[in-house]
XYZ file of C-alpha atoms in Angstrom:
607
model
C -4.273 -3.623 6.079
C -4.925 -2.469 3.406
C -6.755 -0.865 6.265
C -6.307 -3.389 8.956
C -7.052 -0.676 11.466
C -10.810 -0.927 11.656
C -10.958 -4.724 11.502
C -14.520 -4.740 10.249
C -15.123 -8.428 10.836
C -18.719 -8.745 11.793
C -21.782 -10.867 11.190
C -24.792 -8.693 10.527
C -28.058 -9.100 8.686
C -28.018 -9.750 4.970
C -28.329 -6.597 2.928
C -30.843 -6.198 0.118
C -27.825 -5.172 -1.943
C -27.002 -8.836 -2.463
C -30.516 -10.174 -2.999
C -30.172 -9.750 -6.732
C -31.474 -12.044 -9.477
C -27.933 -11.958 -10.885
C -26.830 -14.068 -7.926
C -27.777 -17.679 -8.683
C -27.403 -20.987 -6.886
C -26.142 -23.824 -9.064
C -27.761 -27.159 -8.259
C -24.326 -28.667 -7.850
C -23.143 -26.118 -5.329
C -21.927 -28.108 -2.302
C -22.798 -25.489 0.336
C -26.611 -25.077 0.277
C -26.567 -22.693 3.256
C -24.600 -20.124 1.199
C -25.504 -18.379 -2.030
C -22.377 -18.160 -4.190
C -21.770 -15.100 -6.322
C -22.063 -16.497 -9.852
C -21.375 -13.059 -11.290
C -19.209 -12.273 -14.283
C -19.169 -8.512 -13.778
C -21.236 -6.277 -11.536
C -20.054 -2.683 -11.334
C -21.184 -0.122 -8.808
C -21.706 2.694 -11.255
C -23.463 6.020 -11.371
C -25.807 7.406 -14.040
C -24.467 10.092 -16.379
C -25.633 13.626 -15.662
C -24.871 16.997 -17.224
C -21.579 18.521 -16.120
C -21.881 21.363 -13.632
C -19.433 24.049 -12.677
C -20.461 24.243 -9.063
C -21.994 22.141 -6.305
C -25.121 20.204 -7.109
C -27.961 19.180 -4.869
C -28.807 15.898 -6.577
C -28.481 12.678 -4.649
C -27.344 10.523 -7.576
C -23.820 10.945 -8.783
C -22.654 12.120 -12.165
C -20.375 9.962 -14.250
C -17.287 12.129 -13.809
C -14.815 9.361 -13.188
C -11.259 10.594 -13.535
C -9.283 8.919 -16.349
C -6.652 6.307 -15.568
C -3.512 7.460 -13.816
C -0.416 6.643 -15.813
C 2.086 5.302 -13.347
C 5.819 4.849 -13.469
C 8.287 3.385 -11.053
C 11.378 4.811 -12.726
C 11.849 8.530 -12.758
C 8.975 10.818 -11.990
C 8.044 11.395 -8.417
C 4.442 11.859 -9.420
C 2.765 10.176 -12.359
C -0.201 12.049 -13.804
C -3.059 11.202 -16.179
C -2.620 12.055 -19.856
C -3.900 15.628 -20.502
C -6.027 14.563 -23.445
C -7.834 11.923 -21.435
C -8.225 14.271 -18.506
C -9.748 16.931 -20.732
C -12.178 14.516 -22.266
C -13.062 12.885 -18.973
C -12.992 9.668 -20.949
C -13.743 6.274 -19.493
C -12.118 3.526 -21.500
C -13.635 0.063 -21.512
C -11.550 -2.688 -23.078
C -13.454 -5.310 -25.049
C -12.898 -8.673 -23.314
C -10.403 -10.887 -25.091
C -10.607 -14.666 -25.210
C -7.927 -15.050 -22.482
C -9.799 -12.537 -20.302
C -13.024 -14.518 -20.652
C -11.203 -17.758 -19.830
C -9.624 -16.153 -16.748
C -13.031 -14.897 -15.609
C -14.537 -18.374 -15.945
C -11.670 -19.861 -13.938
C -12.177 -17.187 -11.304
C -15.823 -18.253 -10.986
C -14.770 -21.880 -10.535
C -12.370 -20.934 -7.738
C -14.894 -18.682 -5.974
C -17.845 -21.058 -6.254
C -16.285 -24.479 -5.803
C -12.677 -24.407 -4.587
C -12.925 -21.593 -2.022
C -16.464 -20.245 -1.525
C -17.074 -17.731 1.291
C -18.019 -20.216 3.991
C -16.986 -18.205 7.052
C -18.967 -15.100 7.951
C -15.726 -13.114 8.290
C -15.222 -13.392 4.513
C -18.844 -13.672 3.365
C -19.681 -10.474 1.440
C -23.392 -10.866 2.181
C -22.567 -10.193 5.829
C -19.536 -7.953 5.529
C -21.139 -5.539 3.055
C -24.565 -5.225 4.640
C -26.269 -2.176 6.117
C -23.947 0.837 6.226
C -20.919 -1.258 5.323
C -22.355 -1.555 1.808
C -20.539 0.419 -0.906
C -21.882 3.593 -2.476
C -21.471 5.391 -5.797
C -19.240 8.382 -6.249
C -20.898 11.675 -5.329
C -19.965 14.993 -6.976
C -19.791 18.118 -4.780
C -23.251 18.391 -3.199
C -24.586 21.032 -0.825
C -25.491 19.931 2.709
C -27.948 21.309 5.249
C -26.843 22.463 8.701
C -29.713 21.179 10.850
C -28.389 22.050 14.299
C -26.202 24.866 15.605
C -23.628 26.490 13.374
C -20.236 25.483 12.007
C -17.339 27.241 13.792
C -15.095 29.393 11.621
C -12.023 27.350 12.644
C -13.517 24.457 10.645
C -13.128 26.316 7.359
C -11.299 23.721 5.303
C -12.164 20.068 4.778
C -12.603 16.950 6.860
C -11.738 13.949 4.685
C -12.177 10.335 5.711
C -10.846 7.272 3.911
C -12.354 3.814 3.823
C -12.972 0.661 1.748
C -15.644 0.794 -0.960
C -15.353 -2.090 -3.472
C -15.756 -1.011 -7.071
C -17.357 -4.347 -7.952
C -19.526 -6.653 -5.898
C -17.218 -9.452 -4.706
C -17.344 -12.679 -6.687
C -16.023 -14.767 -3.815
C -14.561 -14.346 -0.310
C -14.261 -10.737 0.800
C -12.715 -9.033 3.795
C -13.592 -5.419 4.432
C -9.915 -4.488 4.400
C -9.917 -5.428 0.706
C -12.214 -2.653 -0.611
C -11.064 0.077 -2.995
C -10.274 3.342 -1.243
C -12.950 6.043 -1.320
C -12.535 9.525 0.149
C -15.538 11.267 1.729
C -14.840 14.985 2.045
C -16.967 17.647 3.691
C -15.729 21.056 2.550
C -16.646 23.859 4.963
C -16.576 27.562 4.206
C -18.307 30.414 6.041
C -20.741 28.124 7.817
C -21.741 26.138 4.707
C -20.825 22.561 3.855
C -20.372 20.548 0.654
C -20.005 16.733 0.586
C -18.060 14.873 -2.082
C -17.179 11.170 -2.369
C -14.599 9.937 -4.867
C -12.560 6.807 -5.380
C -8.814 7.110 -5.112
C -7.874 6.431 -8.725
C -5.182 3.868 -8.007
C -3.601 1.777 -10.743
C -5.643 -1.197 -9.534
C -8.890 0.787 -9.558
C -8.423 2.260 -13.052
C -7.208 -1.000 -14.596
C -10.144 -2.968 -13.224
C -12.558 -0.177 -14.132
C -11.395 -0.270 -17.731
C -11.496 -4.072 -17.807
C -15.023 -4.103 -16.413
C -14.181 -6.667 -13.724
C -11.897 -7.421 -10.787
C -8.524 -8.785 -11.871
C -6.566 -9.569 -8.699
C -7.634 -11.649 -5.683
C -8.373 -9.925 -2.405
C -5.306 -9.919 -0.171
C -6.981 -10.625 3.175
C -9.605 -13.102 1.987
C -8.258 -14.643 -1.204
C -5.509 -16.848 0.223
C -7.259 -19.148 2.696
C -5.752 -22.594 2.462
C -3.052 -24.074 0.257
C -5.322 -25.101 -2.642
C -7.119 -21.760 -2.829
C -3.857 -19.862 -2.565
C -2.254 -21.932 -5.322
C -5.270 -21.555 -7.599
C -5.587 -17.796 -7.178
C -1.836 -17.334 -7.341
C -1.634 -19.234 -10.633
C -4.556 -17.294 -12.093
C -2.985 -13.978 -11.042
C 0.313 -14.999 -12.660
C -1.510 -15.854 -15.881
C -3.226 -12.477 -15.920
C 0.072 -10.693 -15.351
C 1.836 -12.666 -18.089
C -1.016 -11.942 -20.499
C -0.639 -8.213 -19.880
C -3.931 -7.653 -18.054
C -2.163 -6.242 -15.008
C 1.334 -4.961 -14.215
C 2.144 -5.239 -10.484
C 5.136 -2.948 -10.957
C 2.620 -0.106 -11.117
C 1.245 -0.983 -7.673
C -1.336 -3.323 -6.233
C -2.524 -1.127 -3.366
C -5.990 0.175 -2.547
C -5.135 3.466 -0.788
C -8.108 2.831 1.505
C -6.788 3.417 5.021
C -5.953 7.007 5.913
C -4.672 10.396 4.767
C -1.661 12.516 5.625
C -0.472 15.948 4.610
C 3.218 16.826 4.587
C 5.562 18.683 2.267
C 2.531 20.708 1.091
C 0.995 17.590 -0.454
C -2.029 15.546 0.560
C -1.788 11.763 0.323
C -4.260 8.878 0.425
C -2.508 5.960 2.111
C -2.637 2.196 2.269
C 0.315 0.267 3.628
C 0.605 -2.178 0.723
C 1.628 0.493 -1.789
C 3.144 3.926 -2.292
C 1.103 7.005 -1.330
C -1.319 8.517 -3.851
C -1.306 12.305 -4.053
C -4.784 13.874 -4.093
C -6.167 17.398 -4.025
C -9.436 19.219 -3.421
C -10.642 21.648 -6.044
C -12.169 25.038 -5.277
C -15.703 23.646 -5.636
C -15.031 20.753 -3.230
C -14.303 17.969 -5.712
C -11.537 15.407 -5.099
C -8.891 14.643 -7.712
C -6.244 11.924 -7.719
C -2.937 13.318 -8.967
C -0.938 10.102 -9.073
C 1.214 7.549 -7.307
C 4.130 9.261 -5.550
C 7.603 7.753 -5.098
C 9.436 10.877 -3.839
C 11.846 11.130 -6.769
C 12.438 7.397 -6.778
C 13.554 7.295 -3.142
C 10.502 5.473 -1.722
C 10.290 1.788 -2.560
C 7.404 -0.672 -2.469
C 5.207 0.751 0.267
C 4.782 2.981 3.309
C 2.776 2.844 6.516
C -0.685 4.386 6.521
C 0.167 6.021 9.876
C 3.122 8.398 9.420
C 3.797 10.734 12.349
C 4.210 14.468 11.787
C 6.078 16.625 14.298
C 4.038 19.821 14.580
C 7.050 21.863 15.679
C 9.704 20.716 13.203
C 7.438 19.830 10.268
C 9.256 16.508 9.838
C 7.429 13.302 9.004
C 8.444 9.852 10.282
C 7.362 6.597 8.684
C 8.243 2.956 7.987
C 7.349 -0.042 5.895
C 7.165 -3.716 6.771
C 7.003 -6.902 4.741
C 7.306 -10.693 4.582
C 11.006 -10.788 3.619
C 14.064 -9.337 5.412
C 14.422 -6.660 6.471
C 10.970 -7.155 7.943
C 10.994 -3.515 9.132
C 12.477 -0.418 7.503
C 12.391 2.994 9.194
C 12.733 6.335 7.416
C 11.741 9.986 7.611
C 11.010 13.071 5.514
C 12.351 16.550 6.166
C 10.065 19.562 6.578
C 9.941 20.037 2.787
C 8.777 16.476 2.210
C 12.133 15.172 0.951
C 12.679 11.529 1.840
C 15.802 10.650 3.823
C 17.730 7.337 3.575
C 16.205 4.067 4.748
C 17.225 2.493 8.037
C 16.682 -1.283 7.685
C 15.950 -3.087 10.965
C 17.357 -6.622 10.745
C 17.025 -7.218 14.499
C 13.327 -7.950 14.011
C 13.737 -11.645 13.342
C 10.371 -12.590 11.834
C 7.594 -10.868 9.888
C 5.085 -9.122 12.119
C 1.956 -7.090 11.596
C 3.230 -3.538 12.154
C 0.326 -1.273 11.321
C 1.247 1.728 13.456
C 4.044 3.142 15.599
C 4.820 6.177 17.761
C 7.489 8.845 18.037
C 8.824 10.957 20.877
C 11.259 13.846 20.558
C 14.147 11.398 20.877
C 12.906 8.025 19.660
C 10.754 6.019 17.274
C 8.859 3.189 18.961
C 7.649 -0.026 17.289
C 5.565 -2.909 18.627
C 6.376 -6.442 17.454
C 3.051 -8.067 18.325
C 1.612 -11.599 18.256
C 0.032 -11.127 14.823
C 2.164 -12.040 11.844
C 2.610 -14.451 8.974
C 1.088 -17.826 9.824
C 1.721 -20.305 6.961
C 0.862 -23.324 9.137
C -2.666 -22.027 9.670
C -3.063 -21.487 5.933
C -1.671 -24.869 4.845
C -3.198 -27.228 7.396
C -6.347 -25.429 8.537
C -7.374 -23.450 5.504
C -6.989 -20.162 7.356
C -5.553 -16.799 6.474
C -1.786 -16.438 5.989
C -1.961 -13.613 8.540
C -2.897 -14.695 12.051
C -1.954 -14.806 15.723
C 0.928 -16.696 17.316
C 0.106 -17.355 21.000
C 3.624 -18.658 21.694
C 5.273 -15.418 20.622
C 6.338 -12.837 23.231
C 5.414 -9.300 22.222
C 8.239 -6.752 22.157
C 8.640 -3.002 21.953
C 11.530 -1.715 19.877
C 13.109 1.698 20.500
C 15.480 3.449 18.100
C 16.785 7.049 18.100
C 14.520 8.986 15.783
C 17.459 10.379 13.796
C 19.295 7.046 13.603
C 21.214 6.271 10.429
C 21.491 2.549 11.204
C 20.034 0.080 13.687
C 23.074 -0.143 15.947
C 21.217 1.577 18.804
C 17.951 -0.345 18.377
C 16.774 -1.897 21.659
C 13.998 -4.443 22.196
C 12.022 -4.901 25.426
C 9.802 -7.892 26.192
C 6.216 -6.831 26.946
C 4.178 -10.067 27.166
C 0.583 -9.787 25.989
C 1.001 -6.271 24.584
C -0.689 -6.305 21.179
C -1.423 -2.929 19.673
C -2.866 -2.156 16.272
C -2.872 1.595 16.818
C -0.563 3.834 18.826
C -1.961 7.061 20.272
C 1.168 8.949 21.357
C 4.531 8.730 23.109
C 6.872 11.114 24.925
C 10.191 11.234 26.758
C 10.217 11.371 30.544
C 13.629 11.590 32.253
C 15.394 8.353 31.264
C 12.182 6.719 30.164
C 9.623 6.607 27.359
C 5.868 6.700 27.943
C 3.543 5.143 25.364
C -0.256 5.403 25.084
C -2.007 2.710 23.045
C -5.073 0.412 23.049
C -4.028 -3.158 23.822
C -5.993 -5.917 22.065
C -6.814 -8.453 24.776
C -8.118 -11.435 22.755
C -5.654 -11.121 19.899
C -6.607 -14.517 18.456
C -9.978 -13.048 17.434
C -8.593 -9.956 15.727
C -8.850 -11.276 12.178
C -11.939 -13.470 12.419
C -14.178 -12.413 15.317
C -13.706 -8.696 15.900
C -16.907 -8.534 17.934
C -15.133 -10.633 20.599
C -12.144 -8.304 20.858
C -11.762 -5.865 23.751
C -9.174 -3.098 23.443
C -7.929 -1.652 26.724
C -6.090 1.684 26.529
C -2.823 1.386 28.459
C -0.093 3.728 29.622
C 3.246 1.944 29.213
C 6.495 3.252 30.698
C 9.889 1.882 29.640
C 12.833 2.724 31.872
C 15.727 2.892 29.435
C 18.326 2.554 32.210
C 16.954 -0.477 34.002
C 14.900 -2.024 31.185
C 11.886 -2.275 33.503
C 8.498 -1.946 31.770
C 5.429 -0.894 33.763
C 1.860 -0.870 32.448
C -1.315 0.786 33.713
C -4.761 0.615 32.118
C -6.423 4.025 31.982
C -9.937 2.905 31.072
C -11.908 -0.329 31.330
C -14.066 0.445 28.277
C -13.616 -1.103 24.854
C -11.808 1.747 23.076
C -9.833 2.178 19.889
C -9.083 4.852 17.259
C -7.686 7.148 19.926
C -6.567 10.599 18.773
C -5.012 13.660 20.389
C -4.483 17.313 19.592
C -2.082 16.944 16.601
C 0.188 19.655 18.032
C 1.147 17.231 20.847
C 2.478 14.372 18.692
C 5.716 13.229 20.345
C 5.124 15.434 23.395
C 3.451 14.803 26.727
C -0.291 15.151 26.268
C -3.135 15.102 28.745
C -6.246 14.275 26.719
C -7.273 11.426 24.410
C -10.469 11.185 22.351
C -11.339 7.566 21.570
C -14.087 5.602 19.858
C -16.324 3.279 21.896
C -16.682 -0.237 20.456
C -20.196 -1.582 20.888
C -18.748 -4.060 19.979
C -16.161 -3.280 17.330
C -16.392 -2.543 14.498
C -19.567 -0.660 15.417
C -18.688 2.619 17.171
C -21.461 3.894 19.428
C -19.840 7.034 20.812
C -16.754 8.976 21.868
C -14.978 9.348 25.211
C -12.455 11.886 26.459
C -9.694 10.518 28.675
C -7.486 12.511 31.051
C -4.235 10.546 31.239
C -2.800 12.833 33.927
C -4.814 10.960 36.532
C -2.512 8.714 38.524
C -2.716 5.059 39.471
C -5.144 2.626 37.915
C -8.262 4.767 38.161
C -10.728 5.256 35.327
C -9.599 8.290 33.330
C -12.840 9.048 31.448
C -13.818 12.690 32.003
C -16.384 13.167 29.216
C -18.380 11.023 26.839
C -21.105 11.141 24.224
C -23.201 8.267 22.888
C -24.663 8.765 19.427
C -28.056 7.209 20.219
C -29.945 3.962 19.489
C -28.502 2.254 16.393
C -26.451 5.314 15.565
C -22.798 4.572 14.869
C -19.843 6.733 13.975
C -16.184 6.381 13.181
C -12.804 7.547 14.332
C -13.066 10.941 16.072
C -10.745 13.733 15.001
C -9.675 16.729 17.099
C -9.541 20.187 15.510
C -7.956 22.979 17.570
C -9.873 26.239 17.801
C -6.725 28.380 17.466
C -3.851 26.103 16.412
C -1.344 28.908 16.033
C -2.101 30.549 19.378
C 0.703 30.266 21.887
C -0.458 28.991 25.258
C -3.799 27.665 23.981
C -5.312 24.950 26.171
C -4.783 21.431 24.855
C -8.500 20.627 24.668
C -9.649 23.988 23.287
C -11.266 22.798 20.095
C -13.778 20.427 18.540
C -14.179 16.712 17.954
C -15.680 15.779 14.580
C -16.985 12.535 13.087
C -19.410 11.113 10.548
C -22.365 9.359 12.221
C -24.965 7.116 10.590
C -28.491 6.453 11.882
C -29.345 2.901 10.849
C -33.015 3.366 11.737
C -33.562 6.504 9.653
C -30.982 5.525 7.047
C -29.372 8.969 7.267
C -25.843 10.181 7.881
C -24.657 13.317 9.636
C -21.463 15.204 10.274
C -21.202 16.022 13.983
C -19.129 18.751 15.611
C -18.668 18.368 19.390
C -17.213 20.757 21.957
C -14.047 19.026 23.195
C -13.977 20.958 26.504
C -17.554 20.269 27.599
C -18.253 17.433 30.086
C -20.739 15.808 27.709
C -18.964 16.607 24.455
C -21.920 18.826 23.571
C -22.980 19.002 19.931
C -22.074 22.401 18.497
C -23.253 21.664 14.961
C -24.874 18.837 13.004
C -24.880 18.682 9.216
C -27.355 16.431 7.415
C -25.561 14.712 4.559
C -27.263 14.287 1.156
C -26.708 10.540 1.253
C -25.217 7.995 3.617
C -21.485 7.789 4.256
C -20.416 4.160 4.856
C -18.425 3.207 7.923
C -14.713 3.549 7.232
C -11.277 3.984 8.685
C -9.171 7.094 9.351
C -9.705 10.768 8.575
C -7.910 14.096 8.522
C -8.888 17.754 8.816
C -7.107 20.098 6.419
C -7.378 23.829 7.027
C -8.280 26.231 4.252
C -4.795 27.749 4.302
C -3.308 24.304 3.652
C -5.848 23.422 0.953
C -4.656 26.463 -1.003
C -1.152 24.977 -1.094
C -2.280 21.859 -2.943
């Protein structure tokens, strides 16, 4: 992805954000129905304000951008910013050189004439409108609790990741391509503080210092052979000239977060994790790109699975060259274990997520993968659907040291982007996941996609696969009580697509119901033109033995497009209507994004 998960491919009304006099229409532009972005450099930047030692209540952000992170791929597990720069809070801006100005002019030619954003799925005027539009950074700012009260078990921080481009796109743009921004609401003794900060990736800091974007967008910049060749050649020239070093990472860290080994990471599957931390006043700091003492190469999934009982973390990476899939794990202290390359996956596939049980790791080889024919002959994306391909589910022992026991099962038409959970059942494995029905629309027409949550059972003795839908609604971003990862669970909390990527509410599913009956047992709609994001379940007493699985709260950011306001909602997970326990009015809007994580106060103190 980065951040494939949300698939924000929508056509919505043009935002005032892009009705700027800086955006001009050359008379020679061959597409009069589109307004090309003839922009040399437009930065989304905040006004400087005096430094404060505590939370502020201002709505504009202070210019407290963290200095560049010095990265290294050789020795250190964690590369950190230079102390002198960190102390000064300096923001370096390199004076454009002649080659840089030439490259920028060539970039404009490519974006305006060779490959302008013709399709709505890559037109930034549509993609970045309304609450998909980017925002400035926000220092720690106090929030108002406008309804109910915040439960004490929420002391800690809910942090959500998502794309937020540093610069207005100069050409085609896909929402997966935005720079990662973390939106954290820090809760303590019933009070809340909001903070929004970019993940200071190598790409972000290098482009910030250069004053312009340097690399093409991955999901929108390689549509067609000519456009791909042009942008590829320009990128190579920039690398050879020293503008950018891909060895330091090209990722956006815009998809999700995970905490393991007493470290908190911002994740995007095209790069290594970036370690981050929250300060005592609620601010967010990027610590650096983490390679686990040189043992993690290239990239890692944005959806690692953490076993609540053992403390182990399981993960993988995938890519366009063999091995197309590599499985690995971390012990309870966060130490990476050896790679297990999977050569039995015979072609590159889009593997965004997976599942684990107590015995196995489960992968889905779906009908989305590399599609060079579409790119060369039809001017499409290099990533697309293959209707002739038969989807498969791969099962490997979770402590495997090689792929000798890897087994693949044909599951026609089973195309999952996200996995909810899996568990062992006698000589079988049960998997819960939303199945994308019209997979051919996943990249271009997300509003046409319907995701049906299914319960899949694989009999490991006979090889028979049975599938049962558990809800007819369009659902994705399903989550469970984190303590039940890899174990049999009863309840799912999922986002309602209306259509995707807009999320109009949350449902609670009871998967213990048998047969093919509708399993929805509770739901909450956010209201007219109110849309949220992925729900997240927070247990009321996570350490209590014998606590009920659904004893806790469901939280999410919600935006009211009519009022132009955002809230943080806390819902009672046990109630039949997911009753609102608390609502926090946020000091400014939080854009729609991808995946989040709740970190308890006791864990924040370990960072």
